[in-house]
Coordinates of C-alpha atoms and ligand atoms in Angstrom, one line a residue:
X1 CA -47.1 -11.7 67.2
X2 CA -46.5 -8.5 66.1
X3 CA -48.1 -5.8 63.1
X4 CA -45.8 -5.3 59.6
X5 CA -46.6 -2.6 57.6
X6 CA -47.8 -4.4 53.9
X7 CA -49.5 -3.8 50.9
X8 CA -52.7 -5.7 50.0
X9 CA -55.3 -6.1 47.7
X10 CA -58.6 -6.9 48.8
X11 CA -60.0 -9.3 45.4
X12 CA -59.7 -9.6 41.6
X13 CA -60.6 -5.9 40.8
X14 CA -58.9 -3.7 44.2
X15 CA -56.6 -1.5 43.6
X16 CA -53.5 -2.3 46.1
X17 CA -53.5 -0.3 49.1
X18 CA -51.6 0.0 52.7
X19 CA -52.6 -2.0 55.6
X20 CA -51.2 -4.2 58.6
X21 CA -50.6 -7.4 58.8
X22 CA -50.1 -10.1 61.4
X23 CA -46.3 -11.9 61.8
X24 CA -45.1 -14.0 64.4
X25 CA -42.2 -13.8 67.2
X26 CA -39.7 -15.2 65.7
X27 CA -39.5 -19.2 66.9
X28 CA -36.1 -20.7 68.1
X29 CA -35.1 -21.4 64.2
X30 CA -37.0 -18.4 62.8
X31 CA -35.2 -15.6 61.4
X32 CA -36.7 -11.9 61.0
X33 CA -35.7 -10.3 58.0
X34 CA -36.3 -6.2 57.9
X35 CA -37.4 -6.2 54.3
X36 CA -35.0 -3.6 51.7
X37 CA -36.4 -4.4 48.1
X38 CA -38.7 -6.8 46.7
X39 CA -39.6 -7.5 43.2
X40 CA -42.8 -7.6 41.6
X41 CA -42.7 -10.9 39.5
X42 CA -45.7 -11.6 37.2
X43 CA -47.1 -15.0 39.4
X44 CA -47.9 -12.0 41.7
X45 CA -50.0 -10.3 39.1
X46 CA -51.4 -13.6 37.5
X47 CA -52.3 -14.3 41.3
X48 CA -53.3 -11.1 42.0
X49 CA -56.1 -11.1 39.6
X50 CA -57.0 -14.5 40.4
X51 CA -56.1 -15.9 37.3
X52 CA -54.7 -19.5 38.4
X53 CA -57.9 -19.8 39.8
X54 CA -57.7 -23.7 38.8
X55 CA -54.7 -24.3 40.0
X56 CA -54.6 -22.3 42.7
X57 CA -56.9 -20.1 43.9
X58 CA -56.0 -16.7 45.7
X59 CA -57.5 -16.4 49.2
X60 CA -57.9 -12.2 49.5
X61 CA -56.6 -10.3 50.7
X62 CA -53.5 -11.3 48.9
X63 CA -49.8 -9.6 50.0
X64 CA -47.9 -10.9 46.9
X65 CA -43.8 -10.8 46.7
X66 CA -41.4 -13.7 46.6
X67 CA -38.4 -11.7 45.8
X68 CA -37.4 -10.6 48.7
X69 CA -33.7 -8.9 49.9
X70 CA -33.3 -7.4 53.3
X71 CA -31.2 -7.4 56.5
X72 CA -31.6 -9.6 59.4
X73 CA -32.7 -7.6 62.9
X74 CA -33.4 -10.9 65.1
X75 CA -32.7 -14.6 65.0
X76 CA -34.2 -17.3 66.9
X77 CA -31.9 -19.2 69.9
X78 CA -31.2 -22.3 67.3
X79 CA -30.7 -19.8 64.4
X80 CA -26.9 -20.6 63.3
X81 CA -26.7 -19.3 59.7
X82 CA -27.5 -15.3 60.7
X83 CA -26.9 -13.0 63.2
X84 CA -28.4 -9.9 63.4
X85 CA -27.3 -7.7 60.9
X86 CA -26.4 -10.0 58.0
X87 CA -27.8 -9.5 54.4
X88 CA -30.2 -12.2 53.7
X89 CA -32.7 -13.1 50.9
X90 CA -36.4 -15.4 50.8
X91 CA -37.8 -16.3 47.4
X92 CA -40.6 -18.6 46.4
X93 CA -40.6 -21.1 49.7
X94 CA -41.2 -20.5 53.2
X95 CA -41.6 -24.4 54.6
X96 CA -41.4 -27.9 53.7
X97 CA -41.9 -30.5 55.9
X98 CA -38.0 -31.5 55.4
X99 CA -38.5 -35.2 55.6
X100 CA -39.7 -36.5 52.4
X101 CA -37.2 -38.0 49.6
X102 CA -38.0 -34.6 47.8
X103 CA -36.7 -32.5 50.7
X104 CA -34.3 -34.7 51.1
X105 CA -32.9 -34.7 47.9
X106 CA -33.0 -30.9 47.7
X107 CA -35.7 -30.5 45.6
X108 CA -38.3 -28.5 48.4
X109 CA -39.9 -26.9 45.6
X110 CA -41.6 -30.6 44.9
X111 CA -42.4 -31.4 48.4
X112 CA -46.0 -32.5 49.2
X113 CA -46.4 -30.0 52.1
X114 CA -44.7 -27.0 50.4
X115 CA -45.9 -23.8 52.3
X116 CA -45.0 -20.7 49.4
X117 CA -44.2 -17.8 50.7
X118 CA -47.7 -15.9 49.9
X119 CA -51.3 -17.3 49.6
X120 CA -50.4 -20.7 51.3
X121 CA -51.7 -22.0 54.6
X122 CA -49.8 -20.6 57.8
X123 CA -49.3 -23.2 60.5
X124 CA -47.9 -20.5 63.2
X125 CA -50.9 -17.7 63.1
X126 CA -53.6 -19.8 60.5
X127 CA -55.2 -17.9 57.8
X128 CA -52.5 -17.6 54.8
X129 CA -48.9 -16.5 54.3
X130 CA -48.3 -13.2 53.7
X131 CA -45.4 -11.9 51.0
X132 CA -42.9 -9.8 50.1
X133 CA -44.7 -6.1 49.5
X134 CA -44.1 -5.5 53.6
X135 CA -42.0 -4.1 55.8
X136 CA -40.5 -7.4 57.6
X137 CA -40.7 -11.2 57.3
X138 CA -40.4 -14.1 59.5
X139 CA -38.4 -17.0 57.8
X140 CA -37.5 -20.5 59.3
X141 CA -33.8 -20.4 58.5
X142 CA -33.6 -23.0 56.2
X143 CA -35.4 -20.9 53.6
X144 CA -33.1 -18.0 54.3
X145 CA -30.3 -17.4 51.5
X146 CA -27.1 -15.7 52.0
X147 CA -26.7 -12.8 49.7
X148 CA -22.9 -11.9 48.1
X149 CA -21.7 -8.7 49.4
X150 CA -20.5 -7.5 45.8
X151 CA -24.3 -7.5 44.7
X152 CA -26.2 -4.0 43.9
X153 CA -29.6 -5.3 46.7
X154 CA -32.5 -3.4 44.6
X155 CA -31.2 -5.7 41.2
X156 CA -30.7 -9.1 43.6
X157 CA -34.3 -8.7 44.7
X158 CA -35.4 -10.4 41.5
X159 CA -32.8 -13.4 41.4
X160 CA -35.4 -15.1 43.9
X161 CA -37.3 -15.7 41.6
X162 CA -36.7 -14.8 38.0
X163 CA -33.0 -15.9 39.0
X164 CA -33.7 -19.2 39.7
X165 CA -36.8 -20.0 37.8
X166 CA -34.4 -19.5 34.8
X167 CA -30.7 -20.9 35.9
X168 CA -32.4 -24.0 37.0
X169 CA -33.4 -25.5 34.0
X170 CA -30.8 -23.9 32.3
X171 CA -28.4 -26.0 34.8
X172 CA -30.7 -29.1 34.3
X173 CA -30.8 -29.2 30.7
X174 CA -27.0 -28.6 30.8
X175 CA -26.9 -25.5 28.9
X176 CA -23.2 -24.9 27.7
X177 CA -20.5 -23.7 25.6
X178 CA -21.1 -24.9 21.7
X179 CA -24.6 -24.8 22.2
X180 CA -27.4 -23.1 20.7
X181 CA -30.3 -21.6 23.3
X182 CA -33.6 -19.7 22.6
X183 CA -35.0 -17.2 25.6
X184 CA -38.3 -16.5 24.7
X185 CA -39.9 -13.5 26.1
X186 CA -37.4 -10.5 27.3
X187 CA -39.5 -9.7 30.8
X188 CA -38.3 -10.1 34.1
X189 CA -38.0 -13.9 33.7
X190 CA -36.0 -13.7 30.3
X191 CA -33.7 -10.9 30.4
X192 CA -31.8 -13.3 33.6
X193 CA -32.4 -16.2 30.7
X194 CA -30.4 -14.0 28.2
X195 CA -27.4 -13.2 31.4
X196 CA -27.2 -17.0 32.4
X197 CA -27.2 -18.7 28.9
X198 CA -24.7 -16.3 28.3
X199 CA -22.3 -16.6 31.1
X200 CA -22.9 -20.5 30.8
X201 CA -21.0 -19.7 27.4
X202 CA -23.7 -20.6 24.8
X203 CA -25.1 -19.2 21.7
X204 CA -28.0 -17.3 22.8
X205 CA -30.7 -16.5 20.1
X206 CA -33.5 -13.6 21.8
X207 CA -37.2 -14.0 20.5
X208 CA -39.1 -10.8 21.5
X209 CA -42.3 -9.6 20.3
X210 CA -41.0 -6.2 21.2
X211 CA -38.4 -4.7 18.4
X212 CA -37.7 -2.3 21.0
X213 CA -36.0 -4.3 22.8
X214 CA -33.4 -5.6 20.5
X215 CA -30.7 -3.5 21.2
X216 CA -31.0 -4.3 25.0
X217 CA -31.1 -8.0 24.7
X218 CA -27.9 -7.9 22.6
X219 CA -26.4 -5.8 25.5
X220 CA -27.5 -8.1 28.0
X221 CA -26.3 -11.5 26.2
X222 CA -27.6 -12.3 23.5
X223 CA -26.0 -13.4 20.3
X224 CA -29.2 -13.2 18.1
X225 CA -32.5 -11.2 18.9
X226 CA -35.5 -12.6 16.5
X227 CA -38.8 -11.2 16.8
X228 CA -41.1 -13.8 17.0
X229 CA -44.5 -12.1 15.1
X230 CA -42.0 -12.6 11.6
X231 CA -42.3 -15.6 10.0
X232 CA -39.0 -15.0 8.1
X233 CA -37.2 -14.4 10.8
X234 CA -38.4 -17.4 12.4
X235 CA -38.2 -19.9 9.4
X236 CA -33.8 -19.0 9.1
X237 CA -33.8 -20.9 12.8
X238 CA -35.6 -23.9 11.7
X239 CA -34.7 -27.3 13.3
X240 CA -31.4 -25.8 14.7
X241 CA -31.7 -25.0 18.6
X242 CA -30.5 -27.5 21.2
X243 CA -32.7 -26.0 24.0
X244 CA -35.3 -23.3 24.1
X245 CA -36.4 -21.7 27.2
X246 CA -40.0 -19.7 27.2
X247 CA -40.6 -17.4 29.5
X248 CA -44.1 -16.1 27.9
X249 CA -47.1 -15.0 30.3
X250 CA -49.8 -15.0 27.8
X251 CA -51.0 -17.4 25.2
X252 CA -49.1 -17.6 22.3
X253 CA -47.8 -20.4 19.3
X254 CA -46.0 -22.7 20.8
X255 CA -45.7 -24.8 18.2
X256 CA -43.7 -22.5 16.2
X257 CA -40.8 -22.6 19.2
X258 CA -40.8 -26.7 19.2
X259 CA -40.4 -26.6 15.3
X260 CA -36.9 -24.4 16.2
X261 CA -35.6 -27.5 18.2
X262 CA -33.2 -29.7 16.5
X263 CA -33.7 -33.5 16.7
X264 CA -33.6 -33.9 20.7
X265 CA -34.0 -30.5 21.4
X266 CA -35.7 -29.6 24.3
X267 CA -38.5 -26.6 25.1
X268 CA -38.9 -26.0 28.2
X269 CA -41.9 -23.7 29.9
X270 CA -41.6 -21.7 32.7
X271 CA -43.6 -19.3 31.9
X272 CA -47.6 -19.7 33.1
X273 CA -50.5 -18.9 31.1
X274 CA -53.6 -19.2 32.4
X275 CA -54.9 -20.7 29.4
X276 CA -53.9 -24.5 28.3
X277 CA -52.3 -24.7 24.6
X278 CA -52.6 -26.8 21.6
X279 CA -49.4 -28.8 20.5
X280 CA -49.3 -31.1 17.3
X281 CA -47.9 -34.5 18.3
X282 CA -46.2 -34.6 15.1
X283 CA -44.6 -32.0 16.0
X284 CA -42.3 -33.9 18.8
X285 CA -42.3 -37.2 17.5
X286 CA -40.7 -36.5 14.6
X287 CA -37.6 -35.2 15.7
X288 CA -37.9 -36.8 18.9
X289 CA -38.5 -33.7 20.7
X290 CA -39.6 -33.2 24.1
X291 CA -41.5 -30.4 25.7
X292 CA -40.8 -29.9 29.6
X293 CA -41.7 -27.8 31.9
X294 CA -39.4 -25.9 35.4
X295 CA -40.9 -24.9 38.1
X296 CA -38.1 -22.4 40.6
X297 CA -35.4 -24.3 42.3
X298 CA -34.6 -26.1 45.3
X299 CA -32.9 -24.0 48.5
X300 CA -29.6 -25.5 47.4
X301 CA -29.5 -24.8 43.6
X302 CA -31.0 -21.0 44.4
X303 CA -28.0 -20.8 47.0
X304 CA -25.8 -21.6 43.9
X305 CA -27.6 -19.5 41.6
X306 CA -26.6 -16.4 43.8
X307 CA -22.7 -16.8 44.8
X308 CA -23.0 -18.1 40.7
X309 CA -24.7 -14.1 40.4
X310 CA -21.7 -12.6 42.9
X311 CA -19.1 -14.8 40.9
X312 CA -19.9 -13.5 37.4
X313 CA -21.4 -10.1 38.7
X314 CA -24.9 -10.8 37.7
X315 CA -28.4 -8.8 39.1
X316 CA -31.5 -7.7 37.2
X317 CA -32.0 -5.0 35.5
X318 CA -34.6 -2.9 37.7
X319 CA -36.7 0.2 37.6
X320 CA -36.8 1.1 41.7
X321 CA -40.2 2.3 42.5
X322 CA -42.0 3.1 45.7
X323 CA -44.7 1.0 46.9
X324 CA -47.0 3.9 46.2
X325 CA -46.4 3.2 42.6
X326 CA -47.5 -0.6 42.7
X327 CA -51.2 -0.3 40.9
X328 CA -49.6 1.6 37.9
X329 CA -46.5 -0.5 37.9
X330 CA -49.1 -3.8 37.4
X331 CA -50.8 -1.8 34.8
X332 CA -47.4 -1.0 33.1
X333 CA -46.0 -5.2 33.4
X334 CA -49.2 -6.2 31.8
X335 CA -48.2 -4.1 28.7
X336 CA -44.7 -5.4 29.2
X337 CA -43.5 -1.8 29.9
X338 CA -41.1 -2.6 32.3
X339 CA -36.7 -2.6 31.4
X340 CA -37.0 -5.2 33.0
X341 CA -38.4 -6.0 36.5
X342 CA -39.8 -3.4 39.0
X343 CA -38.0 -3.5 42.5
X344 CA -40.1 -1.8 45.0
X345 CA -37.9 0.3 47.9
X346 CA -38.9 -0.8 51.2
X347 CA -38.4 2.7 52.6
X348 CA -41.3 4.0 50.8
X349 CA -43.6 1.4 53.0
X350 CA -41.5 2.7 56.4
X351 CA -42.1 6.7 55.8
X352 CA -45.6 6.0 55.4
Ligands
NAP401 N1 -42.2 -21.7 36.4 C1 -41.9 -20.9 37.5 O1 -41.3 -21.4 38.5 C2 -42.2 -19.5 37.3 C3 -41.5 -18.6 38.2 C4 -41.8 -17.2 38.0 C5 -42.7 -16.8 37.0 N2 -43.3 -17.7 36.2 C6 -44.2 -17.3 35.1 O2 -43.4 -16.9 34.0 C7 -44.1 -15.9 33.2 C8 -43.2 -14.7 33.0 O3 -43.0 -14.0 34.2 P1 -42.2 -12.6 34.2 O4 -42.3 -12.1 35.6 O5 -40.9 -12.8 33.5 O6 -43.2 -11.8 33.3 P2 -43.0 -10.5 32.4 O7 -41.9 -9.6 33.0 O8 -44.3 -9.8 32.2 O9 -42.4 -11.0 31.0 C9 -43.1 -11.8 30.2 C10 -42.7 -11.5 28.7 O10 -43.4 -12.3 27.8 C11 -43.6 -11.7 26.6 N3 -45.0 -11.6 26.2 C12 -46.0 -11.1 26.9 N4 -47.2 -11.3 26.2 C13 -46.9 -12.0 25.1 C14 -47.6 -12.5 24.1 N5 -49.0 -12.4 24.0 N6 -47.0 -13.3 23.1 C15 -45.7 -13.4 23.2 N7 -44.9 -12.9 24.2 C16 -45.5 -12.2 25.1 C17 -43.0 -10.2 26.8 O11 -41.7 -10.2 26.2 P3 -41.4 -9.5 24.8 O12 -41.8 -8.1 25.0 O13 -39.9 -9.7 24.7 O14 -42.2 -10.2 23.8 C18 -43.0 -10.1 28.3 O15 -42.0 -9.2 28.7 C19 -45.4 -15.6 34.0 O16 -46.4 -16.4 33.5 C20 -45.1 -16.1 35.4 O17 -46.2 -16.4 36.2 C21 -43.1 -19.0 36.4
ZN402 ZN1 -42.1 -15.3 40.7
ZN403 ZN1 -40.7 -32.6 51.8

């Protein structure tokens, strides 16, 4: 076992600050990733501040980050996929027991004995596992992602999460050329949306509540940009999208998305609300609609989703800060002040 530098924050109301943290010697399959950049995804805020509390509640202190990017400085004696010295990335997962017909079939993110990579049980030093907003991370090498060389590191940070959590069902609900696609929500999570559905070739419609933002989603793929708070706006899109993608972290109608869908069209949520939402069943059965939900990717599909990034020349668009910054930058993603994912250098943590 040795001490990484982190940052942690102590319960619901703490402001963040500096501490050390237990990790372990790296295990024969382990890998130990000195950590470059890490995003600061809004499940880490929501989780943060305790407010999954029914689903899952945080254990304190919390050390949040599941969009990790650094370079490996030791492998274990079984490790064949690194060597010291290699780029390498860590989203969401950390274990899975590897066996069941959900590992199996790539889908670890479904696996009864998931282990995520912050605020779930630790089986090497007990306690909890311990994120991304620290200096270095021990990683079983089948959670370990290779990262394409091409790729600016502070902006690939964020494809470990946001990256996924979007191509997935994107991928799944076999977004494509000739179709017509809704990203709702232009945060972290829904400016990748706007890059994927457009490099997948489709229509891509924004809806914001920002006006702000409208030139930038245009710039970063999108065909339309409607802002959802105007009914007129809304009403020219009626019954006309194939698949809408909502990326929203606070309630909000979504009715008013499912009545976009076309007969068969599909909404899909991957954004997480704390609070549960009212839906009219009319609403779906007349039109046949369905309302789904995505939850990341498996270790295989996120693979894909990055050489997919280093293929089309894909990363998020990031404002760098240093770890110092971290209470303000939460402050500033709740407001959704934030063009449009903070990536926190690593090298602030070191020269403290
Ligand atoms: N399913 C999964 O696997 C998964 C993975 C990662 C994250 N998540 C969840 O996805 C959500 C988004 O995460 P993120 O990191 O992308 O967050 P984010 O950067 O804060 O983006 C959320 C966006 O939602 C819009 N929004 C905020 N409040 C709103 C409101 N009251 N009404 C309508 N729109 C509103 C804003 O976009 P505009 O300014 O454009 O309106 C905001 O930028 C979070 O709940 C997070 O926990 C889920
Ligand atoms: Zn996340
Ligand atoms: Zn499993």
């Amino acid at each position: 076992m040795y001490k990484a530098k982190a940052y942690s924050i102590a319960s619901s109301r703490s402001p963040f600050t500096g501490t050390t943290i237990p990790r372990r010697d790296p295990t024969p399959t382990d890998v130990q990733i000195e950590i470059l950049f890490c995003g600061i995804c809004h499940s880490d805020l929501h989780q943060a501040r305790d407010e999954w509390a029914s689903v899952m509640p945080t254990v304190y202190p919390l050390v949040p980050g599941h969009e990790i990017v650094g370079r490996v400085t030791k492998v274990g004696s079984a490790v064949s996929k690194f060597k010291a010295g290699d780029l390498a990335a860590v989203g969401c997962m950390v274990d899975s027991d590897g066996t069941c017909p959900e590992c199996k079939a790539g889908n670890e993110h479904f696996c009864p004995n998931l282990i995520l990579t912050y605020n779930f049980p630790d089986k090497h030093l007990g306690g909890v596992t311990y994120g991304g907003y620290s200096d270095s991370i021990v990683v079983d090498q089948r959670f370990v992602l290779r990262v394409p060389s091409n790729l600016n590191l502070a902006g690939t940070a964020p494809l470990l999460c946001a990256g996924i959590t979007t191509y997935s069902p994107m991928r799944q609900h076999g977004v494509t050329k000739g179709k017509k696609i809704g990203v709702v929500g232009l945060g972290g999570l829904g400016h990748m949306g706007l890059k994927f559905a457009h490099a997948l070739g489709a229509h891509v419609v924004a809806f914001t509540t920002s006006p702000k933002k409208k030139e930038d989603a245009l710039r970063l793929g999108a065909d339309e940009v409607v802002v959802s708070r105007n009914a007129d706006e809304m009403q020219k899109h009626v019954e006309s999208f194939d698949f809408i993608l909502d990326t929203v972290s606070a309630e909000h109608d979504v009715e008013a998305l499912i009545n976009l869908l076309r007969r068969e069209g599909n909404l899909t949520l991957v954004g997480a609300p704390p609070k549960p939402f009212a839906v009219s069943s009319f609403s779906l059965i007349m039109r046949r609609r369905s309302l789904s939900g995505s939850n990341i990717g498996g270790i295989a599909e996120t693979q894909e989703m990055l050489d997919f990034c280093g293929t089309h020349n894909i990363t998020a668009e990031v404002e760098v800060i240093p770890i110092q910054k971290i209470n303000e930058a939460y402050e500033r993603l709740l407001k959704s002040d934030v063009k449009y994912r903070f990536s926190i250098d690593m090298a602030s943590l070191k020269a403290e």
